[in-house]
Amino acid sequence: MSSNGRSDATHVRGVCRDRLAAFMQSERAAYACVRPRSAKLHAQGPNGYYAGAPMHWMLDWPTPFPMVIATAKEARLTDIDGITLADFCLGDTGSMFGHSPEPVVRAIERQLRQGLTYMLPTEEALQVGSLLAERFSLPHWQVATTASDANRFALRVARAVTGRSKVLVMHGCYHGAVDETYVALEQGRAVNRAGLIGQTIDLTTDTKIVEFNDVDALTYALADCDVACVITEPVLTNCGMVLPAPGYHDALRRLTRATGTLLLIDETHTISTGPGGYTRAHQLQPDLFVLGKPIAGGIPASVWGFTSDVAARWDQIRRHKAEGHSGLGTTLSANALAMAAMYAVLTEVMTDEAYAHMESLAERLATGLSAVISQHQAPWHVVRVGARIEFVCAPGPLKNGSEALRAHAPELEQAIHLGLLNRGCLVAPFHNMMLTCPRTTTHQVDALIAAFSNVTEQLIA
Ligand SMILES: Cc1ncc(COP(=O)(O)O)c(C=O)c1O
């Protein structure tokens, strides 16, 4: 093993490159060998989809070809070859409360014969507003279809009510398909992210960027009082998990308030923390709040909330604005089906008991993975936010987005993911993320720890 865990010509984060290549080759063969039906569909070639799948992320798995899924229930996923996996990816959070939770199934079945979308509220839809206000301590809410949409709309309102054009993001952030957030920090300067397709506008004109946890940089960036809104996750989760340093959120709130800047907390992933998200657990006080993905149990829906102050300022604007499109909303937002599912999630699924179960299994998983890492003296670490756990193939804890991005070792991570999958456990393909859901079992958690131990042992002799 290379002593400091860095990658070099012969090793990647403690693992010999030759051993890694051999492992990957045998795992790819093992994957393909037991999946003749998925392989056959894949081998049939072009199926009408550009690049072969309905959505490009479906091809982002470390497998020789994608599994074709037959069914999923609770924390299990079964493919058309009859192989069942313990699902710790859970649709990258969309199914964070398990696949097809019973209350959501009942709500959808009920709604199916009562109309799916009519651009008018149901009684249940009206009650959802109060449930959100109560749960997340913000008085005003709107519904959108994805977290990307909710972030876009919230930023638009933030700009309107402050009369400022700029937003500020954290390096390494992800908030969905939201143009203004696709900026990176390179040698202290904001740059458009390199991978963007079809980008014509220089995003750095209206987006400032700092490192998460860097209070001095934040102070400097907000000093001109030209930023409408800081948009951030309370914990960075999309570049590897970065926890806030003690006092960071207090400083963020103090500085945003002092400079008339609104604060948008995006809880789409950190809702893993507890029934009121990281915001409630840590008493944050955002002006705007966004939550998507699991809020309707896997039916596309998102919500965004805001304070009375933002609402009052928005009222003023609406009173004086010209007729015509506001740039907010999409036709299927808040459709009756999504609202029925959301009502079920808020009243029967996102319960204290569900979170207690998720938390205790997540703790068991994190402890087990950490023990395996220690036992093998691997230069890796584990980080957890409630029911969301990640192993990072680099020493930790990570301080900011730059450290988190540098911590990635894609070829090693892909080998581990595939090794876990072949041992019956699915983790998220993008980074090393695992979620426990209200239906995850102790047996599944122990199976994942055993699989991780076996894979680590084979990689680190
Ligand atoms: C923090 C955060 N916000 C927003 C989004 C966008 O969600 P969606 O793709 O459902 O629009 C994501 C997606 O991963 C996310 O991680």
GROMACS .gro file of C-alpha atoms and ligand atoms in nm:
model
  477
    1MET     CA    1   0.000   0.000   0.000
    2SER     CA    2   0.130   0.352  -0.069
    3SER     CA    3   0.181   0.491   0.275
    4ASN     CA    4  -0.003   0.824   0.246
    5GLY     CA    5  -0.298   0.706   0.037
    6ARG     CA    6  -0.214   0.923  -0.261
    7SER     CA    7  -0.242   0.787  -0.613
    8ASP     CA    8   0.073   0.729  -0.819
    9ALA     CA    9   0.187   0.516  -1.112
   10THR     CA   10   0.148   0.189  -0.924
   11HIS     CA   11  -0.120   0.259  -0.663
   12VAL     CA   12  -0.453   0.433  -0.636
   13ARG     CA   13  -0.548   0.525  -0.278
   14GLY     CA   14  -0.380   0.228  -0.121
   15VAL     CA   15  -0.472  -0.020  -0.394
   16CYS     CA   16  -0.225  -0.165  -0.644
   17ARG     CA   17  -0.332  -0.070  -0.998
   18ASP     CA   18  -0.264  -0.418  -1.139
   19ARG     CA   19  -0.475  -0.578  -0.871
   20LEU     CA   20  -0.751  -0.322  -0.935
   21ALA     CA   21  -0.753  -0.394  -1.310
   22ALA     CA   22  -0.769  -0.771  -1.253
   23PHE     CA   23  -1.048  -0.728  -0.997
   24MET     CA   24  -1.250  -0.509  -1.235
   25GLN     CA   25  -1.211  -0.755  -1.519
   26SER     CA   26  -1.331  -1.051  -1.317
   27GLU     CA   27  -1.620  -0.852  -1.164
   28ARG     CA   28  -1.738  -0.738  -1.509
   29ALA     CA   29  -1.738  -1.098  -1.627
   30ALA     CA   30  -1.923  -1.213  -1.315
   31TYR     CA   31  -2.186  -0.941  -1.366
   32ALA     CA   32  -2.244  -1.031  -1.731
   33CYS     CA   33  -2.247  -1.406  -1.677
   34VAL     CA   34  -2.559  -1.403  -1.455
   35ARG     CA   35  -2.757  -1.150  -1.663
   36PRO     CA   36  -2.828  -1.306  -2.002
   37ARG     CA   37  -3.162  -1.130  -2.046
   38SER     CA   38  -3.032  -0.778  -1.975
   39ALA     CA   39  -2.729  -0.858  -2.193
   40LYS     CA   40  -2.950  -0.972  -2.479
   41LEU     CA   41  -3.160  -0.653  -2.470
   42HIS     CA   42  -2.843  -0.449  -2.464
   43ALA     CA   43  -2.688  -0.649  -2.751
   44GLN     CA   44  -2.991  -0.585  -2.971
   45GLY     CA   45  -2.843  -0.243  -3.033
   46PRO     CA   46  -3.020   0.086  -3.108
   47ASN     CA   47  -3.361   0.093  -2.945
   48GLY     CA   48  -3.481   0.437  -3.050
   49TYR     CA   49  -3.312   0.616  -2.765
   50TYR     CA   50  -3.021   0.844  -2.824
   51ALA     CA   51  -2.724   0.658  -2.674
   52GLY     CA   52  -2.951   0.365  -2.590
   53ALA     CA   53  -3.136   0.471  -2.273
   54PRO     CA   54  -3.431   0.699  -2.190
   55MET     CA   55  -3.205   0.919  -1.977
   56HIS     CA   56  -2.828   0.943  -1.997
   57TRP     CA   57  -2.771   0.886  -1.624
   58MET     CA   58  -2.910   0.534  -1.668
   59LEU     CA   59  -2.584   0.453  -1.844
   60ASP     CA   60  -2.363   0.594  -1.569
   61TRP     CA   61  -2.324   0.266  -1.378
   62PRO     CA   62  -1.993   0.079  -1.354
   63THR     CA   63  -2.151  -0.226  -1.520
   64PRO     CA   64  -2.071  -0.362  -1.869
   65PHE     CA   65  -2.437  -0.292  -1.960
   66PRO     CA   66  -2.728  -0.160  -1.752
   67MET     CA   67  -2.945  -0.396  -1.549
   68VAL     CA   68  -3.303  -0.389  -1.673
   69ILE     CA   69  -3.532  -0.368  -1.372
   70ALA     CA   70  -3.838  -0.589  -1.331
   71THR     CA   71  -3.964  -0.470  -0.995
   72ALA     CA   72  -3.871  -0.286  -0.678
   73LYS     CA   73  -4.028  -0.290  -0.335
   74GLU     CA   74  -3.918  -0.146  -0.002
   75ALA     CA   75  -3.535  -0.167  -0.005
   76ARG     CA   76  -3.510  -0.437  -0.273
   77LEU     CA   77  -3.463  -0.419  -0.647
   78THR     CA   78  -3.506  -0.718  -0.882
   79ASP     CA   79  -3.382  -0.724  -1.241
   80ILE     CA   80  -3.526  -0.916  -1.536
   81ASP     CA   81  -3.271  -1.192  -1.477
   82GLY     CA   82  -3.429  -1.253  -1.139
   83ILE     CA   83  -3.143  -1.115  -0.932
   84THR     CA   84  -3.252  -0.923  -0.622
   85LEU     CA   85  -3.029  -0.657  -0.471
   86ALA     CA   86  -3.044  -0.474  -0.139
   87ASP     CA   87  -3.096  -0.121  -0.265
   88PHE     CA   88  -2.890   0.146  -0.085
   89CYS     CA   89  -2.901   0.381  -0.387
   90LEU     CA   90  -3.278   0.424  -0.368
   91GLY     CA   91  -3.298   0.619  -0.692
   92ASP     CA   92  -3.030   0.859  -0.564
   93THR     CA   93  -3.277   0.980  -0.296
   94GLY     CA   94  -3.601   0.978  -0.502
   95SER     CA   95  -3.700   0.655  -0.324
   96MET     CA   96  -3.541   0.748   0.007
   97PHE     CA   97  -3.849   0.624   0.192
   98GLY     CA   98  -3.837   0.287   0.015
   99HIS     CA   99  -3.980   0.174  -0.317
  100SER     CA  100  -4.356   0.214  -0.338
  101PRO     CA  101  -4.433   0.285   0.030
  102GLU     CA  102  -4.778   0.141   0.107
  103PRO     CA  103  -4.942   0.475   0.203
  104VAL     CA  104  -4.823   0.623  -0.129
  105VAL     CA  105  -4.951   0.320  -0.323
  106ARG     CA  106  -5.293   0.357  -0.157
  107ALA     CA  107  -5.302   0.731  -0.228
  108ILE     CA  108  -5.209   0.682  -0.592
  109GLU     CA  109  -5.462   0.402  -0.639
  110ARG     CA  110  -5.732   0.626  -0.492
  111GLN     CA  111  -5.635   0.922  -0.706
  112LEU     CA  112  -5.599   0.720  -1.029
  113ARG     CA  113  -5.973   0.720  -1.093
  114GLN     CA  114  -6.033   1.077  -0.980
  115GLY     CA  115  -5.827   1.252  -1.245
  116LEU     CA  116  -5.455   1.302  -1.263
  117THR     CA  117  -5.407   1.668  -1.346
  118TYR     CA  118  -5.652   1.958  -1.377
  119MET     CA  119  -5.469   2.278  -1.282
  120LEU     CA  120  -5.694   2.311  -0.977
  121PRO     CA  121  -5.628   2.197  -0.620
  122THR     CA  122  -5.787   1.903  -0.441
  123GLU     CA  123  -5.876   1.925  -0.073
  124GLU     CA  124  -5.568   1.720   0.006
  125ALA     CA  125  -5.349   1.953  -0.200
  126LEU     CA  126  -5.472   2.247   0.008
  127GLN     CA  127  -5.387   2.064   0.330
  128VAL     CA  128  -5.034   1.994   0.206
  129GLY     CA  129  -4.954   2.367   0.234
  130SER     CA  130  -5.029   2.365   0.608
  131LEU     CA  131  -4.840   2.040   0.658
  132LEU     CA  132  -4.531   2.190   0.493
  133ALA     CA  133  -4.560   2.512   0.694
  134GLU     CA  134  -4.586   2.318   1.018
  135ARG     CA  135  -4.304   2.076   0.941
  136PHE     CA  136  -4.050   2.322   0.804
  137SER     CA  137  -4.147   2.640   0.995
  138LEU     CA  138  -4.190   2.858   0.687
  139PRO     CA  139  -4.531   3.014   0.624
  140HIS     CA  140  -4.550   3.020   0.241
  141TRP     CA  141  -4.511   2.736  -0.010
  142GLN     CA  142  -4.525   2.660  -0.380
  143VAL     CA  143  -4.506   2.327  -0.559
  144ALA     CA  144  -4.296   2.243  -0.864
  145THR     CA  145  -4.213   1.920  -1.045
  146THR     CA  146  -3.841   1.874  -0.977
  147ALA     CA  147  -3.588   2.015  -0.733
  148SER     CA  148  -3.417   2.178  -1.031
  149ASP     CA  149  -3.739   2.366  -1.109
  150ALA     CA  150  -3.791   2.465  -0.747
  151ASN     CA  151  -3.438   2.605  -0.724
  152ARG     CA  152  -3.480   2.797  -1.049
  153PHE     CA  153  -3.808   2.950  -0.936
  154ALA     CA  154  -3.678   3.036  -0.590
  155LEU     CA  155  -3.372   3.207  -0.738
  156ARG     CA  156  -3.590   3.405  -0.977
  157VAL     CA  157  -3.802   3.529  -0.687
  158ALA     CA  158  -3.489   3.609  -0.485
  159ARG     CA  159  -3.361   3.826  -0.768
  160ALA     CA  160  -3.695   3.997  -0.810
  161VAL     CA  161  -3.745   4.084  -0.446
  162THR     CA  162  -3.390   4.205  -0.384
  163GLY     CA  163  -3.352   4.384  -0.717
  164ARG     CA  164  -3.007   4.222  -0.745
  165SER     CA  165  -2.885   4.005  -1.029
  166LYS     CA  166  -2.613   3.792  -0.872
  167VAL     CA  167  -2.628   3.463  -0.688
  168LEU     CA  168  -2.355   3.295  -0.485
  169VAL     CA  169  -2.281   2.923  -0.490
  170MET     CA  170  -2.035   2.690  -0.316
  171HIS     CA  171  -1.757   2.524  -0.513
  172GLY     CA  172  -1.850   2.160  -0.578
  173CYS     CA  173  -2.222   2.224  -0.542
  174TYR     CA  174  -2.502   2.066  -0.739
  175HIS     CA  175  -2.858   2.198  -0.735
  176GLY     CA  176  -2.993   2.029  -1.047
  177ALA     CA  177  -3.026   2.168  -1.399
  178VAL     CA  178  -2.996   2.527  -1.280
  179ASP     CA  179  -2.778   2.728  -1.515
  180GLU     CA  180  -2.655   2.988  -1.269
  181THR     CA  181  -2.506   2.719  -1.043
  182TYR     CA  182  -2.277   2.565  -1.310
  183VAL     CA  183  -1.974   2.763  -1.208
  184ALA     CA  184  -1.649   2.635  -1.060
  185LEU     CA  185  -1.362   2.791  -0.869
  186GLU     CA  186  -1.026   2.770  -1.041
  187GLN     CA  187  -0.724   2.933  -0.882
  188GLY     CA  188  -0.951   3.167  -0.692
  189ARG     CA  189  -1.156   3.269  -0.997
  190ALA     CA  190  -1.508   3.177  -1.109
  191VAL     CA  191  -1.518   2.985  -1.438
  192ASN     CA  192  -1.795   2.821  -1.638
  193ARG     CA  193  -1.791   2.448  -1.571
  194ALA     CA  194  -1.601   2.267  -1.841
  195GLY     CA  195  -1.854   1.993  -1.914
  196LEU     CA  196  -2.150   2.217  -2.001
  197ILE     CA  197  -2.319   2.154  -2.336
  198GLY     CA  198  -2.465   2.437  -2.542
  199GLN     CA  199  -2.361   2.709  -2.303
  200THR     CA  200  -2.380   3.054  -2.464
  201ILE     CA  201  -2.401   3.288  -2.166
  202ASP     CA  202  -2.102   3.359  -1.944
  203LEU     CA  203  -2.243   3.235  -1.614
  204THR     CA  204  -1.968   3.402  -1.417
  205THR     CA  205  -2.120   3.743  -1.489
  206ASP     CA  206  -2.398   3.680  -1.240
  207THR     CA  207  -2.261   3.400  -1.025
  208LYS     CA  208  -2.007   3.437  -0.748
  209ILE     CA  209  -1.849   3.130  -0.597
  210VAL     CA  210  -1.664   3.051  -0.275
  211GLU     CA  211  -1.547   2.739  -0.096
  212PHE     CA  212  -1.790   2.587   0.156
  213ASN     CA  213  -1.672   2.662   0.511
  214ASP     CA  214  -1.468   2.966   0.401
  215VAL     CA  215  -1.610   3.253   0.606
  216ASP     CA  216  -1.345   3.505   0.494
  217ALA     CA  217  -1.419   3.442   0.126
  218LEU     CA  218  -1.790   3.469   0.194
  219THR     CA  219  -1.744   3.797   0.379
  220TYR     CA  220  -1.550   3.937   0.084
  221ALA     CA  221  -1.794   3.807  -0.179
  222LEU     CA  222  -2.100   3.955  -0.006
  223ALA     CA  223  -1.940   4.286   0.087
  224ASP     CA  224  -2.057   4.467  -0.228
  225CYS     CA  225  -2.420   4.397  -0.137
  226ASP     CA  226  -2.491   4.289  -0.495
  227VAL     CA  227  -2.581   3.922  -0.432
  228ALA     CA  228  -2.953   3.841  -0.434
  229CYS     CA  229  -2.919   3.499  -0.282
  230VAL     CA  230  -2.674   3.244  -0.149
  231ILE     CA  231  -2.788   2.898  -0.256
  232THR     CA  232  -2.634   2.610  -0.065
  233GLU     CA  233  -2.694   2.267   0.074
  234PRO     CA  234  -2.648   2.270   0.453
  235VAL     CA  235  -2.396   1.988   0.402
  236LEU     CA  236  -2.233   1.954   0.061
  237THR     CA  237  -2.345   1.616  -0.071
  238ASN     CA  238  -2.276   1.623  -0.439
  239CYS     CA  239  -1.898   1.618  -0.457
  240GLY     CA  240  -1.843   1.387  -0.163
  241MET     CA  241  -1.987   1.480   0.171
  242VAL     CA  242  -1.850   1.795   0.338
  243LEU     CA  243  -1.985   1.879   0.683
  244PRO     CA  244  -2.013   2.239   0.799
  245ALA     CA  245  -1.741   2.350   1.039
  246PRO     CA  246  -1.863   2.452   1.385
  247GLY     CA  247  -2.010   2.804   1.360
  248TYR     CA  248  -2.018   2.804   0.978
  249HIS     CA  249  -2.396   2.822   0.948
  250ASP     CA  250  -2.415   3.098   1.209
  251ALA     CA  251  -2.162   3.299   1.011
  252LEU     CA  252  -2.344   3.233   0.685
  253ARG     CA  253  -2.671   3.358   0.830
  254ARG     CA  254  -2.512   3.658   1.001
  255LEU     CA  255  -2.330   3.767   0.684
  256THR     CA  256  -2.626   3.718   0.453
  257ARG     CA  257  -2.852   3.917   0.687
  258ALA     CA  258  -2.596   4.195   0.730
  259THR     CA  259  -2.568   4.242   0.354
  260GLY     CA  260  -2.938   4.208   0.264
  261THR     CA  261  -2.868   3.877   0.089
  262LEU     CA  262  -3.130   3.604   0.093
  263LEU     CA  263  -3.033   3.253   0.200
  264LEU     CA  264  -3.170   2.952   0.012
  265ILE     CA  265  -3.114   2.616   0.179
  266ASP     CA  266  -3.154   2.322  -0.061
  267GLU     CA  267  -3.251   2.017   0.147
  268THR     CA  268  -3.306   1.779  -0.143
  269HIS     CA  269  -3.038   1.539  -0.016
  270THR     CA  270  -2.996   1.646   0.347
  271ILE     CA  271  -3.358   1.564   0.424
  272SER     CA  272  -3.183   1.243   0.530
  273THR     CA  273  -3.104   1.427   0.856
  274GLY     CA  274  -3.451   1.404   1.009
  275PRO     CA  275  -3.822   1.472   0.956
  276GLY     CA  276  -3.760   1.850   0.930
  277GLY     CA  277  -3.430   1.816   0.744
  278TYR     CA  278  -3.097   1.957   0.851
  279THR     CA  279  -3.268   2.296   0.883
  280ARG     CA  280  -3.492   2.189   1.169
  281ALA     CA  281  -3.233   1.969   1.336
  282HIS     CA  282  -2.981   2.255   1.346
  283GLN     CA  283  -3.225   2.545   1.374
  284LEU     CA  284  -3.114   2.716   1.055
  285GLN     CA  285  -3.324   3.009   0.947
  286PRO     CA  286  -3.333   3.022   0.566
  287ASP     CA  287  -3.531   3.279   0.370
  288LEU     CA  288  -3.601   3.020   0.102
  289PHE     CA  289  -3.610   2.642   0.131
  290VAL     CA  290  -3.615   2.376  -0.140
  291LEU     CA  291  -3.695   2.005  -0.122
  292GLY     CA  292  -3.749   1.769  -0.414
  293LYS     CA  293  -3.690   1.403  -0.497
  294PRO     CA  294  -3.852   1.195  -0.215
  295ILE     CA  295  -4.122   1.444  -0.113
  296ALA     CA  296  -4.392   1.258  -0.310
  297GLY     CA  297  -4.243   0.912  -0.255
  298GLY     CA  298  -4.091   0.892  -0.604
  299ILE     CA  299  -4.368   1.065  -0.803
  300PRO     CA  300  -4.205   1.377  -0.957
  301ALA     CA  301  -4.270   1.673  -0.727
  302SER     CA  302  -4.083   1.936  -0.532
  303VAL     CA  303  -4.168   2.216  -0.290
  304TRP     CA  304  -4.018   2.551  -0.210
  305GLY     CA  305  -4.100   2.763   0.089
  306PHE     CA  306  -4.024   3.117   0.200
  307THR     CA  307  -4.065   3.367   0.481
  308SER     CA  308  -4.338   3.628   0.531
  309ASP     CA  309  -4.083   3.894   0.447
  310VAL     CA  310  -4.010   3.740   0.106
  311ALA     CA  311  -4.385   3.696   0.051
  312ALA     CA  312  -4.457   4.061   0.133
  313ARG     CA  313  -4.188   4.181  -0.106
  314TRP     CA  314  -4.312   3.944  -0.376
  315ASP     CA  315  -4.668   4.081  -0.327
  316GLN     CA  316  -4.535   4.429  -0.402
  317ILE     CA  317  -4.378   4.309  -0.723
  318ARG     CA  318  -4.686   4.124  -0.837
  319ARG     CA  319  -4.895   4.434  -0.774
  320HIS     CA  320  -4.681   4.645  -1.001
  321LYS     CA  321  -4.550   4.403  -1.260
  322ALA     CA  322  -4.666   4.408  -1.621
  323GLU     CA  323  -4.911   4.145  -1.748
  324GLY     CA  324  -4.758   3.830  -1.893
  325HIS     CA  325  -4.554   3.525  -1.803
  326SER     CA  326  -4.358   3.545  -1.480
  327GLY     CA  327  -4.115   3.266  -1.566
  328LEU     CA  328  -4.244   3.064  -1.270
  329GLY     CA  329  -4.433   2.735  -1.289
  330THR     CA  330  -4.486   2.446  -1.529
  331THR     CA  331  -4.818   2.292  -1.635
  332LEU     CA  332  -4.794   1.962  -1.449
  333SER     CA  333  -4.668   2.116  -1.125
  334ALA     CA  334  -4.889   2.030  -0.826
  335ASN     CA  335  -5.094   1.785  -1.032
  336ALA     CA  336  -5.351   1.588  -0.835
  337LEU     CA  337  -5.157   1.262  -0.849
  338ALA     CA  338  -4.838   1.417  -0.712
  339MET     CA  339  -5.032   1.601  -0.442
  340ALA     CA  340  -5.207   1.282  -0.331
  341ALA     CA  341  -4.869   1.111  -0.304
  342MET     CA  342  -4.717   1.409  -0.120
  343TYR     CA  343  -5.003   1.415   0.131
  344ALA     CA  344  -4.942   1.047   0.203
  345VAL     CA  345  -4.568   1.104   0.244
  346LEU     CA  346  -4.614   1.397   0.481
  347THR     CA  347  -4.880   1.231   0.695
  348GLU     CA  348  -4.778   0.863   0.696
  349VAL     CA  349  -4.427   0.812   0.562
  350MET     CA  350  -4.191   1.088   0.684
  351THR     CA  351  -4.258   1.003   1.045
  352ASP     CA  352  -4.037   1.025   1.353
  353GLU     CA  353  -4.047   0.644   1.379
  354ALA     CA  354  -3.934   0.601   1.018
  355TYR     CA  355  -3.641   0.835   1.074
  356ALA     CA  356  -3.546   0.663   1.402
  357HIS     CA  357  -3.518   0.333   1.213
  358MET     CA  358  -3.323   0.491   0.924
  359GLU     CA  359  -3.085   0.665   1.163
  360SER     CA  360  -3.011   0.360   1.371
  361LEU     CA  361  -2.937   0.142   1.067
  362ALA     CA  362  -2.728   0.417   0.909
  363GLU     CA  363  -2.522   0.440   1.226
  364ARG     CA  364  -2.475   0.062   1.222
  365LEU     CA  365  -2.366   0.079   0.859
  366ALA     CA  366  -2.125   0.369   0.912
  367THR     CA  367  -1.970   0.197   1.214
  368GLY     CA  368  -1.933  -0.130   1.024
  369LEU     CA  369  -1.775   0.032   0.717
  370SER     CA  370  -1.536   0.235   0.935
  371ALA     CA  371  -1.429  -0.083   1.114
  372VAL     CA  372  -1.348  -0.251   0.781
  373ILE     CA  373  -1.145   0.052   0.674
  374SER     CA  374  -0.951   0.052   1.002
  375GLN     CA  375  -0.893  -0.321   0.988
  376HIS     CA  376  -0.731  -0.289   0.645
  377GLN     CA  377  -0.559   0.038   0.732
  378ALA     CA  378  -0.700   0.181   0.411
  379PRO     CA  379  -0.648   0.558   0.371
  380TRP     CA  380  -1.024   0.608   0.342
  381HIS     CA  381  -1.301   0.735   0.569
  382VAL     CA  382  -1.679   0.729   0.624
  383VAL     CA  383  -1.910   1.027   0.668
  384ARG     CA  384  -2.279   1.036   0.755
  385VAL     CA  385  -2.568   1.281   0.766
  386GLY     CA  386  -2.863   1.099   0.926
  387ALA     CA  387  -2.966   0.821   0.689
  388ARG     CA  388  -2.711   0.922   0.423
  389ILE     CA  389  -2.369   0.760   0.439
  390GLU     CA  390  -2.066   0.780   0.215
  391PHE     CA  391  -1.731   0.607   0.213
  392VAL     CA  392  -1.459   0.825   0.068
  393CYS     CA  393  -1.145   0.664  -0.075
  394ALA     CA  394  -0.923   0.934   0.076
  395PRO     CA  395  -0.841   1.048   0.427
  396GLY     CA  396  -1.092   1.281   0.591
  397PRO     CA  397  -1.278   1.474   0.705
  398LEU     CA  398  -1.309   1.689   0.393
  399LYS     CA  399  -1.312   2.064   0.446
  400ASN     CA  400  -1.451   2.200   0.121
  401GLY     CA  401  -1.550   2.129  -0.239
  402SER     CA  402  -1.194   2.132  -0.370
  403GLU     CA  403  -1.083   1.871  -0.118
  404ALA     CA  404  -1.394   1.665  -0.192
  405LEU     CA  405  -1.340   1.674  -0.567
  406ARG     CA  406  -0.974   1.581  -0.524
  407ALA     CA  407  -1.074   1.291  -0.300
  408HIS     CA  408  -1.242   1.109  -0.588
  409ALA     CA  409  -1.070   0.805  -0.735
  410PRO     CA  410  -1.314   0.706  -1.011
  411GLU     CA  411  -1.150   0.381  -1.120
  412LEU     CA  412  -1.125   0.255  -0.763
  413GLU     CA  413  -1.478   0.367  -0.676
  414GLN     CA  414  -1.622   0.196  -0.983
  415ALA     CA  415  -1.450  -0.130  -0.892
  416ILE     CA  416  -1.589  -0.114  -0.539
  417HIS     CA  417  -1.940  -0.033  -0.665
  418LEU     CA  418  -1.935  -0.326  -0.906
  419GLY     CA  419  -1.789  -0.556  -0.642
  420LEU     CA  420  -2.068  -0.460  -0.400
  421LEU     CA  421  -2.331  -0.505  -0.669
  422ASN     CA  422  -2.203  -0.855  -0.750
  423ARG     CA  423  -2.229  -0.933  -0.378
  424GLY     CA  424  -2.594  -0.824  -0.368
  425CYS     CA  425  -2.577  -0.457  -0.266
  426LEU     CA  426  -2.646  -0.152  -0.483
  427VAL     CA  427  -2.491   0.185  -0.392
  428ALA     CA  428  -2.529   0.511  -0.586
  429PRO     CA  429  -2.314   0.529  -0.899
  430PHE     CA  430  -2.216   0.895  -0.879
  431HIS     CA  431  -2.020   0.890  -0.561
  432ASN     CA  432  -2.008   0.636  -0.282
  433MET     CA  433  -2.347   0.716  -0.140
  434MET     CA  434  -2.574   0.484   0.054
  435LEU     CA  435  -2.913   0.551   0.207
  436THR     CA  436  -3.108   0.351   0.461
  437CYS     CA  437  -3.487   0.366   0.425
  438PRO     CA  438  -3.770   0.284   0.666
  439ARG     CA  439  -3.776  -0.070   0.521
  440THR     CA  440  -3.403  -0.139   0.513
  441THR     CA  441  -3.329  -0.439   0.736
  442THR     CA  442  -3.043  -0.511   0.974
  443HIS     CA  443  -2.970  -0.815   0.761
  444GLN     CA  444  -2.925  -0.594   0.451
  445VAL     CA  445  -2.694  -0.358   0.639
  446ASP     CA  446  -2.482  -0.646   0.767
  447ALA     CA  447  -2.472  -0.793   0.415
  448LEU     CA  448  -2.339  -0.462   0.280
  449ILE     CA  449  -2.072  -0.445   0.552
  450ALA     CA  450  -1.969  -0.804   0.472
  451ALA     CA  451  -1.959  -0.728   0.098
  452PHE     CA  452  -1.750  -0.415   0.160
  453SER     CA  453  -1.515  -0.618   0.377
  454ASN     CA  454  -1.477  -0.887   0.111
  455VAL     CA  455  -1.417  -0.633  -0.170
  456THR     CA  456  -1.168  -0.436   0.041
  457GLU     CA  457  -0.983  -0.751   0.133
  458GLN     CA  458  -0.951  -0.850  -0.232
  459LEU     CA  459  -0.834  -0.504  -0.332
  460ILE     CA  460  -0.593  -0.447  -0.044
  461ALA     CA  461  -0.392  -0.763   0.005
  462LIG     C1  462  -2.904   1.923  -0.362
  462LIG     C2  463  -2.979   1.896  -0.490
  462LIG     N1  464  -3.066   1.986  -0.534
  462LIG     C3  465  -3.134   1.967  -0.647
  462LIG     C4  466  -3.117   1.854  -0.724
  462LIG     C5  467  -3.193   1.835  -0.850
  462LIG     O1  468  -3.290   1.737  -0.839
  462LIG     P1  469  -3.371   1.694  -0.968
  462LIG     O2  470  -3.273   1.625  -1.057
  462LIG     O3  471  -3.474   1.600  -0.915
  462LIG     O4  472  -3.427   1.816  -1.029
  462LIG     C6  473  -3.026   1.758  -0.681
  462LIG     C7  474  -3.004   1.634  -0.759
  462LIG     O5  475  -2.924   1.549  -0.728
  462LIG     C8  476  -2.954   1.780  -0.562
  462LIG     O6  477  -2.863   1.692  -0.517
   0.00000   0.00000   0.00000
